[in-house]
PDB file of C-alpha atoms in Angstrom:
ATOM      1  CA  UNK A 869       0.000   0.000   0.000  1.00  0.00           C
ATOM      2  CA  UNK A 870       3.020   2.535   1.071  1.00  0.00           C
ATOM      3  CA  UNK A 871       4.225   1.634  -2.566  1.00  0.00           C
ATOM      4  CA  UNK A 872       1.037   2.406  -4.306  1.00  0.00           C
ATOM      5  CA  UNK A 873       0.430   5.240  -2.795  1.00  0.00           C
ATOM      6  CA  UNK A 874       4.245   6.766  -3.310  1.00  0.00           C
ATOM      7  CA  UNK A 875       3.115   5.952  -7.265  1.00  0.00           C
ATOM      8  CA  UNK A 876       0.382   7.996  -7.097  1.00  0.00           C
ATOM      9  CA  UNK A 877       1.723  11.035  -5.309  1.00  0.00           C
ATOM     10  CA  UNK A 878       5.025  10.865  -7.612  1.00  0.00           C
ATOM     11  CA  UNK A 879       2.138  11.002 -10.125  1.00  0.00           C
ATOM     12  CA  UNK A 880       0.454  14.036  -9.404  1.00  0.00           C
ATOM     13  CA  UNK A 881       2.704  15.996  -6.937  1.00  0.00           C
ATOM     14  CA  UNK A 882       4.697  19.168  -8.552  1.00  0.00           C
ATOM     15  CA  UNK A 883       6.441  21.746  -6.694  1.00  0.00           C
ATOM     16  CA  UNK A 884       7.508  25.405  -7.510  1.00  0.00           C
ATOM     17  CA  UNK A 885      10.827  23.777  -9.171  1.00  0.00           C
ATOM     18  CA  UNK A 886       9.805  20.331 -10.147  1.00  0.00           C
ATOM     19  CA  UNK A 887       6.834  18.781 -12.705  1.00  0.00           C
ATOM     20  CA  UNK A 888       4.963  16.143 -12.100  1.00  0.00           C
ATOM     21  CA  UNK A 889       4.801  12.919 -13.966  1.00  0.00           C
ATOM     22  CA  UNK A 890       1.221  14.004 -15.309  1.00  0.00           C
ATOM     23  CA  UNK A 891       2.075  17.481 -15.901  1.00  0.00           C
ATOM     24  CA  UNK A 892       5.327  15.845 -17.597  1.00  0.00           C
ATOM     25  CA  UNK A 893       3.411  13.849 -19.708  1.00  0.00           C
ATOM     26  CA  UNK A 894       0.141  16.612 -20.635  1.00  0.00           C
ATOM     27  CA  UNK A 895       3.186  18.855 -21.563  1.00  0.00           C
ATOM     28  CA  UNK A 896       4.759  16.340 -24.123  1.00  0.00           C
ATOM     29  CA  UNK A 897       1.386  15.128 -25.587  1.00  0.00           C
ATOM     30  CA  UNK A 898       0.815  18.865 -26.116  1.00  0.00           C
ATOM     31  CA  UNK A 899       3.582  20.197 -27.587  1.00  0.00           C
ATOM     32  CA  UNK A 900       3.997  17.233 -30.029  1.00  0.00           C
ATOM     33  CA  UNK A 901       0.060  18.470 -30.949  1.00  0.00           C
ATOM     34  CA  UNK A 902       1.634  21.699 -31.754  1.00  0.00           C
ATOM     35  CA  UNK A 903       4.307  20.370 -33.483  1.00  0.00           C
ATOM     36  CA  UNK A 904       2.318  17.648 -35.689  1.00  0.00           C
ATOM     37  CA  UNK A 905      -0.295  20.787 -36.289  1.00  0.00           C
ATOM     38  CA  UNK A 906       2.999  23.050 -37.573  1.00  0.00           C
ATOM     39  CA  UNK A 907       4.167  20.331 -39.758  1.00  0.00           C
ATOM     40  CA  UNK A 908       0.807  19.869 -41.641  1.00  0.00           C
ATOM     41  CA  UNK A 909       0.933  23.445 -42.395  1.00  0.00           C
ATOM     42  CA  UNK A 910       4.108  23.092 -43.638  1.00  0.00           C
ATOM     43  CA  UNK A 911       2.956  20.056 -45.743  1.00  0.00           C
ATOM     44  CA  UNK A 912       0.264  21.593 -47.088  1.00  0.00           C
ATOM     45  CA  UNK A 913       1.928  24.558 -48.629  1.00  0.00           C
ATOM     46  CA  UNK A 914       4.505  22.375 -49.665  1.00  0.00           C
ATOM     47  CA  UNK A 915       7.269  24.085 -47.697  1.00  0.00           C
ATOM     48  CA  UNK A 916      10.433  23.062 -45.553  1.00  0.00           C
ATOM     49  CA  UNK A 917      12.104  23.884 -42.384  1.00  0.00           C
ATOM     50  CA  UNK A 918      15.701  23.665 -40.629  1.00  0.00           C
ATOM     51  CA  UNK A 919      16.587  20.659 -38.252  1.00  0.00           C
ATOM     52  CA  UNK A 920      15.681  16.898 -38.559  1.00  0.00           C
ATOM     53  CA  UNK A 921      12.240  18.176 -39.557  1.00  0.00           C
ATOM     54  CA  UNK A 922      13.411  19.569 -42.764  1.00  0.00           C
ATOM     55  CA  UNK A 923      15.514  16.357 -43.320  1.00  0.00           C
ATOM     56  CA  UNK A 924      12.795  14.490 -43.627  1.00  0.00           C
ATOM     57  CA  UNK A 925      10.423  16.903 -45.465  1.00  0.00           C
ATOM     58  CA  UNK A 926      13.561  16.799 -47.940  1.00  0.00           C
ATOM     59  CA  UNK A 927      13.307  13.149 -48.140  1.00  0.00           C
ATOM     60  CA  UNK A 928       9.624  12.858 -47.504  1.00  0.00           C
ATOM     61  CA  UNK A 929       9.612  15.341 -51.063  1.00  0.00           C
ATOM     62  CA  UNK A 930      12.297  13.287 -52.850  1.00  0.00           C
ATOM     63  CA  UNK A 931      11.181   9.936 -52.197  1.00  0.00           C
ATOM     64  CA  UNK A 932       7.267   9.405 -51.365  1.00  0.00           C
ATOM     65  CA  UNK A 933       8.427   8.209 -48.370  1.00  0.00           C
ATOM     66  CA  UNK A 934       6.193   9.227 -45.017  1.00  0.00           C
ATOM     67  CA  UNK A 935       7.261  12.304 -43.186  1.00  0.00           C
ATOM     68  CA  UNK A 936       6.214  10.612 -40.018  1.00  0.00           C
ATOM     69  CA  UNK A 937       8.748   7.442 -40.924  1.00  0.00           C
ATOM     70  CA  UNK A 938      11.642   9.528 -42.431  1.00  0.00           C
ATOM     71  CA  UNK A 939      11.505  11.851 -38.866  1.00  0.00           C
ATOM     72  CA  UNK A 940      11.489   9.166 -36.667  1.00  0.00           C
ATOM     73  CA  UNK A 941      14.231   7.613 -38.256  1.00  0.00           C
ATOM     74  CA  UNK A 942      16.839  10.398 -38.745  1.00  0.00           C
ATOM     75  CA  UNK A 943      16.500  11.022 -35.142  1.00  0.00           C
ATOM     76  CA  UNK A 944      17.459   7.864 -34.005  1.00  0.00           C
ATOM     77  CA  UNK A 945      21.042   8.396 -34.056  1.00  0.00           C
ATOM     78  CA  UNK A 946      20.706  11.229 -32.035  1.00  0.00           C
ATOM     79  CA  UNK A 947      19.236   9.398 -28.997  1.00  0.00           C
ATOM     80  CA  UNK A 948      22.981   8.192 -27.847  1.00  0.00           C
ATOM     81  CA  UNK A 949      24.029  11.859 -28.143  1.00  0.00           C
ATOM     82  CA  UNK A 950      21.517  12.996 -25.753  1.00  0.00           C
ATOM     83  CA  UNK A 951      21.787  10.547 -23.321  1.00  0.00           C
ATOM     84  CA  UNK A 952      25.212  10.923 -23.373  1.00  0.00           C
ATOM     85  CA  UNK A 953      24.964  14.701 -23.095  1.00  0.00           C
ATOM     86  CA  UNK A 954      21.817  15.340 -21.012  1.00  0.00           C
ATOM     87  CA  UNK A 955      20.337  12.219 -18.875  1.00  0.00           C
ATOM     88  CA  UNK A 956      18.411   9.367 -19.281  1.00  0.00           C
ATOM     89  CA  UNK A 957      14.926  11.559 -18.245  1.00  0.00           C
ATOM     90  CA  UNK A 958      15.853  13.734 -20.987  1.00  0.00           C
ATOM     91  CA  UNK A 959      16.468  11.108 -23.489  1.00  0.00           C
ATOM     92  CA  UNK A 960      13.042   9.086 -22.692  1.00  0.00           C
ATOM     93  CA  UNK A 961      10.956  12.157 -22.603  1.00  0.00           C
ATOM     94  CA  UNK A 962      12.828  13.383 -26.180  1.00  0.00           C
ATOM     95  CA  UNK A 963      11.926   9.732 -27.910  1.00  0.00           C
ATOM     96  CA  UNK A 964       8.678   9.397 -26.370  1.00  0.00           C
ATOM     97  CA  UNK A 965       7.717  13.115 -27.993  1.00  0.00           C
ATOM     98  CA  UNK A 966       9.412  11.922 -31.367  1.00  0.00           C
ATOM     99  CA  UNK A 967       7.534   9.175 -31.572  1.00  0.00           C
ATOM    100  CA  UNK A 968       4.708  10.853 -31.062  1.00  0.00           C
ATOM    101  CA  UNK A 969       5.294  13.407 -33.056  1.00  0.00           C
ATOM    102  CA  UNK A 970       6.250  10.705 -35.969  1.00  0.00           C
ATOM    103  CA  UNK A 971       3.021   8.806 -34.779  1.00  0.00           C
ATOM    104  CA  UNK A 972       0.598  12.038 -35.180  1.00  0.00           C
ATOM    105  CA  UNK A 973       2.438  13.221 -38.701  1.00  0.00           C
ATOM    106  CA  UNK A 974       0.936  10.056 -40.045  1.00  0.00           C
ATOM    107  CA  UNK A 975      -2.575  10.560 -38.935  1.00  0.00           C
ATOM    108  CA  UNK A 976      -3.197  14.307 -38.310  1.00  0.00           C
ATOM    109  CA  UNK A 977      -2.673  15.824 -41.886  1.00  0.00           C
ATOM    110  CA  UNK A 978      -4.757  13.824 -43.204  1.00  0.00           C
ATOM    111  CA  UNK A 979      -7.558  14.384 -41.442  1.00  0.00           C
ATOM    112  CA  UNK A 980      -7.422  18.258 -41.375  1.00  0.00           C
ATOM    113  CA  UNK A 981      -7.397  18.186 -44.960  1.00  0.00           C
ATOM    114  CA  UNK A 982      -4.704  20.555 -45.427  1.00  0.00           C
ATOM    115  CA  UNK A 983      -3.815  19.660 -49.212  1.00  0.00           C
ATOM    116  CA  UNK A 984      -4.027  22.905 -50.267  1.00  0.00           C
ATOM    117  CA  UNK A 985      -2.687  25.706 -47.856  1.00  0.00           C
ATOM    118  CA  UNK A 986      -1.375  29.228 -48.706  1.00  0.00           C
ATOM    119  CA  UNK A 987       2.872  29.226 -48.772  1.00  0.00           C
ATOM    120  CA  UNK A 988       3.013  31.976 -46.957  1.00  0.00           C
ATOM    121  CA  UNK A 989       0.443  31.450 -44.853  1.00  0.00           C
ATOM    122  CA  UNK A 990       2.248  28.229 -44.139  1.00  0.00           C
ATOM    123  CA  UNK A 991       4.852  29.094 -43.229  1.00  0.00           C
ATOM    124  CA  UNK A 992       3.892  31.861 -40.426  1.00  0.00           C
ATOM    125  CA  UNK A 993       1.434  29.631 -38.712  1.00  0.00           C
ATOM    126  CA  UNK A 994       3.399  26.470 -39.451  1.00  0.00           C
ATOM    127  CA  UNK A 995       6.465  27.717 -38.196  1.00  0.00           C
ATOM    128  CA  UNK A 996       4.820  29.775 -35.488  1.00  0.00           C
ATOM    129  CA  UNK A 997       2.681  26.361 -33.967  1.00  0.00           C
ATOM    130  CA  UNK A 998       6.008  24.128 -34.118  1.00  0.00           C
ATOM    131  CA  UNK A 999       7.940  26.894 -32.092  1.00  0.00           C
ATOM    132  CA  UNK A1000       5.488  26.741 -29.629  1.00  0.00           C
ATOM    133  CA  UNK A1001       5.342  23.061 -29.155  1.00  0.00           C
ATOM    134  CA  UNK A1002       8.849  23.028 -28.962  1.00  0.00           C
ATOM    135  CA  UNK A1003       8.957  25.872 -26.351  1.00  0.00           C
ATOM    136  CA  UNK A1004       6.240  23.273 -24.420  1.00  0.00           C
ATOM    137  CA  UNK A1005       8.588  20.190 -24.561  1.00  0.00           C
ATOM    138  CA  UNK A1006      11.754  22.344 -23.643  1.00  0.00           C
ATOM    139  CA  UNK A1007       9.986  23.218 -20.208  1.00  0.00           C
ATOM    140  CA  UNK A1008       9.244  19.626 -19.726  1.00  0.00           C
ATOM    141  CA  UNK A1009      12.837  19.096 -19.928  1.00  0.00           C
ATOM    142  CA  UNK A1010      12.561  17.299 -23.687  1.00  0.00           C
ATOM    143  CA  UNK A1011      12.926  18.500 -27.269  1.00  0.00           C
ATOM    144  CA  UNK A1012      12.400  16.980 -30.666  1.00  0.00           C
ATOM    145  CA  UNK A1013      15.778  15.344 -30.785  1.00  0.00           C
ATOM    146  CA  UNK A1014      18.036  15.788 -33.501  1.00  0.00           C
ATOM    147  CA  UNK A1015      20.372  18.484 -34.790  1.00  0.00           C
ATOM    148  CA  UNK A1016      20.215  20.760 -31.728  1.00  0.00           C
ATOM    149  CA  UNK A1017      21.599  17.988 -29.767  1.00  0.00           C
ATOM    150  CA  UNK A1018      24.289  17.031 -32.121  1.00  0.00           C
ATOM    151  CA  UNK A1019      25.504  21.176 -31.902  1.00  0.00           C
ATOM    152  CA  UNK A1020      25.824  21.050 -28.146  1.00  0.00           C
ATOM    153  CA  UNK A1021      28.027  17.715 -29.364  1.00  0.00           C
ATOM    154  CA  UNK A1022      30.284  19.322 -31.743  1.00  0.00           C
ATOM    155  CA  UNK A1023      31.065  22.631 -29.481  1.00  0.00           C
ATOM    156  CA  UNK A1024      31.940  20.862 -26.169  1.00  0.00           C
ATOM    157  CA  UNK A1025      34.314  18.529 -28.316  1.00  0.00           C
ATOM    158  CA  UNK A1026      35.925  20.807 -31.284  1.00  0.00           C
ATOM    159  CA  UNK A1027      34.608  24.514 -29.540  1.00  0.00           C
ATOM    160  CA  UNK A1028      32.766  25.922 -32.611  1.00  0.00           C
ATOM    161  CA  UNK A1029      29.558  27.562 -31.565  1.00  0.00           C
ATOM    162  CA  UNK A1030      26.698  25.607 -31.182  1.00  0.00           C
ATOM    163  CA  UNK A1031      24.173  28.394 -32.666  1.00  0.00           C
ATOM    164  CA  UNK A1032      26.116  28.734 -35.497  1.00  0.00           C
ATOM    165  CA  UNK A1033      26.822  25.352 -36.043  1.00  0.00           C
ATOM    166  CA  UNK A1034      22.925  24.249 -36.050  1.00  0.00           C
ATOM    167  CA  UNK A1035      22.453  27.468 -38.456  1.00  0.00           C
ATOM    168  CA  UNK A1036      24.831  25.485 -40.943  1.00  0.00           C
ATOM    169  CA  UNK A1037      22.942  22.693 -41.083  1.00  0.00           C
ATOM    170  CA  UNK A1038      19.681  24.558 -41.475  1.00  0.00           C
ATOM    171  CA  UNK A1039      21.702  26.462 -44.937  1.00  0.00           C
ATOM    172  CA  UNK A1040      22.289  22.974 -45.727  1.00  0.00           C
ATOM    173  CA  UNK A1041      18.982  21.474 -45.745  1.00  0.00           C
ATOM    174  CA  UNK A1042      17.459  24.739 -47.474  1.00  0.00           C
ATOM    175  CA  UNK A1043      19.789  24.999 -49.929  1.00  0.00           C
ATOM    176  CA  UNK A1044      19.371  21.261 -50.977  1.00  0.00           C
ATOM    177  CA  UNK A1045      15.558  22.221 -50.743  1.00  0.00           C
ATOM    178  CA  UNK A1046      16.658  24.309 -54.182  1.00  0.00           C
ATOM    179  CA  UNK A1047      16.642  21.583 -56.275  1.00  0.00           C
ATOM    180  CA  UNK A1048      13.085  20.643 -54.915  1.00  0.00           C
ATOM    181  CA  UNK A1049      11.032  23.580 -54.971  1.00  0.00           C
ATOM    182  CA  UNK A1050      10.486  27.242 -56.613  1.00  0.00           C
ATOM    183  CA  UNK A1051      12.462  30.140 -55.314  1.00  0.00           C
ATOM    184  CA  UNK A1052       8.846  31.579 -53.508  1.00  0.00           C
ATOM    185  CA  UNK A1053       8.954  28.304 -52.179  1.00  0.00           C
ATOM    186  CA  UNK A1054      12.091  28.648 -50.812  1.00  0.00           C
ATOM    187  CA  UNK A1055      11.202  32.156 -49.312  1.00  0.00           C
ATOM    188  CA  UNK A1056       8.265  31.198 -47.264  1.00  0.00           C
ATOM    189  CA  UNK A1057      10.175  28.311 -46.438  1.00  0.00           C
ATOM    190  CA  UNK A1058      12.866  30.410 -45.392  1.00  0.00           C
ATOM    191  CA  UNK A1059      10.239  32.789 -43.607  1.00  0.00           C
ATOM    192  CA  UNK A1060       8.544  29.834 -41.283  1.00  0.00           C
ATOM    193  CA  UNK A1061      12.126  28.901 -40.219  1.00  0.00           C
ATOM    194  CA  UNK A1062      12.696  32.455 -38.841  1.00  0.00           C
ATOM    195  CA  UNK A1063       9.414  32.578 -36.909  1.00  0.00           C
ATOM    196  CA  UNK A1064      10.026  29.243 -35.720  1.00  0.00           C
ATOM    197  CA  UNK A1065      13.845  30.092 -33.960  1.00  0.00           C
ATOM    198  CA  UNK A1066      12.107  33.513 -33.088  1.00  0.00           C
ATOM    199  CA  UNK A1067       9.434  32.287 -31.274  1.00  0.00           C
ATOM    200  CA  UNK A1068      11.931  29.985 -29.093  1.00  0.00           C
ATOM    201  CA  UNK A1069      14.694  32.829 -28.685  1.00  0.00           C
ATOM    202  CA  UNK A1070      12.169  35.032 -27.229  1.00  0.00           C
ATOM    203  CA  UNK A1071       9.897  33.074 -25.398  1.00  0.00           C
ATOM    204  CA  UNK A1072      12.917  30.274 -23.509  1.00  0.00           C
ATOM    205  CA  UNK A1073      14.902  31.777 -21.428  1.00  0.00           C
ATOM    206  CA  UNK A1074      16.030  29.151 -18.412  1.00  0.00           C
ATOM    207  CA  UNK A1075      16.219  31.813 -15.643  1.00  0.00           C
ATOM    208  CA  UNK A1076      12.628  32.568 -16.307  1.00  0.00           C
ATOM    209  CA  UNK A1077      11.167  28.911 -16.203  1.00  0.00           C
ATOM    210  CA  UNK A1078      12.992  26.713 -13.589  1.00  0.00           C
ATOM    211  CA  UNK A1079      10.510  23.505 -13.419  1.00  0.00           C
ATOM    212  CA  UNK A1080      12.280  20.441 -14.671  1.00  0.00           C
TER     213      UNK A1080
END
């Protein structure tokens, strides 16, 4: 009974500095909503973004492949960096919102109807609503895996900046995006990825949000 009932109050109980398991889990389910709801956007205007996202909207474009099954897979390899770098609670919460996130890709489009959507409508709203999931799963102590985690990597071990270093592999993915899509395309693409890292540069700041 003493057993049980620790369960259930690990469950439920937060304090000022600390989530609880519930709140953990309402805050992943929600931002991978967000994020699933950004990327139909995206889909439906037929644009890209930076990250592993835009990875696999680049292969999702090239091949006919799912977006849901090319993002869960490019991310994989990432899940030893972030353990490595930031915790086993980080790394579960990070796969559990991927998969998720991979899950709802498959599922939610689909059902909006979103086969037709504005690109520059697009890409405000879908970079806007995948910024704000994101900004959700960051104060749940979890993320959307991939590229940021591999920048941290590369600046602890060879010192170049991590910023920077995650803003080179966004110029990668867009500019292989060329080859894919018109140069308007590109723009609003371009656009939706700027909203997107503004959104999270002014809204997460950790001295203003210490839950974990």
């Amino acid at each position: 009974m003493t057993a049980v009932r620790g369960a259930f109050t690990a469950l439920i109980h937060s304090q000022a500095e600390r989530h609880s398991l519930l709140e953990d889990a309402q805050g992943i389910m929600a931002g991978s909503m967000l994020a699933v709801l950004g990327v139909a956007l995206l889909q439906g205007a037929g644009l890209f973004t930076g990250g592993t996202a835009g990875a696999a909207f680049l292969l999702h474009y090239a091949t006919g492949l799912s977006f849901g099954a090319c993002f869960f897979v490019i991310n994989l390899p990432f899940a030893y960096l972030a353990y490595r770098r930031l915790g086993v609670a980080f790394t579960i919460k990070t796969f559990a919102a991927i998969a998720l996130t991979a899950l709802l890709s498959e599922v939610v489009p689909v059902q909006l109807g979103l086969a037709s959507v504005d690109p520059l409508v697009g890409g405000l709203f879908g970079g806007l609503s995948i910024g704000a999931g994101m900004l959700a799963l960051f104060r749940h102590r979890a993320s959307l895996g991939g590229i940021g985690i591999l920048a941290v990597y590369i600046q602890d071990r060879f010192g170049f900046r991590a910023g920077l270093v995650q803003l080179g592999f966004d110029a990668i993915i867009l500019a292989f995006a060329v080859f894919l899509a018109s140069p308007f395309i590109i723009l609003c693409s371009v656009l939706g990825a700027l909203v997107l890292n503004l959104t999270i540069a002014v809204n997460h700041r950790k001295d203003r949000y210490i839950a974990f």
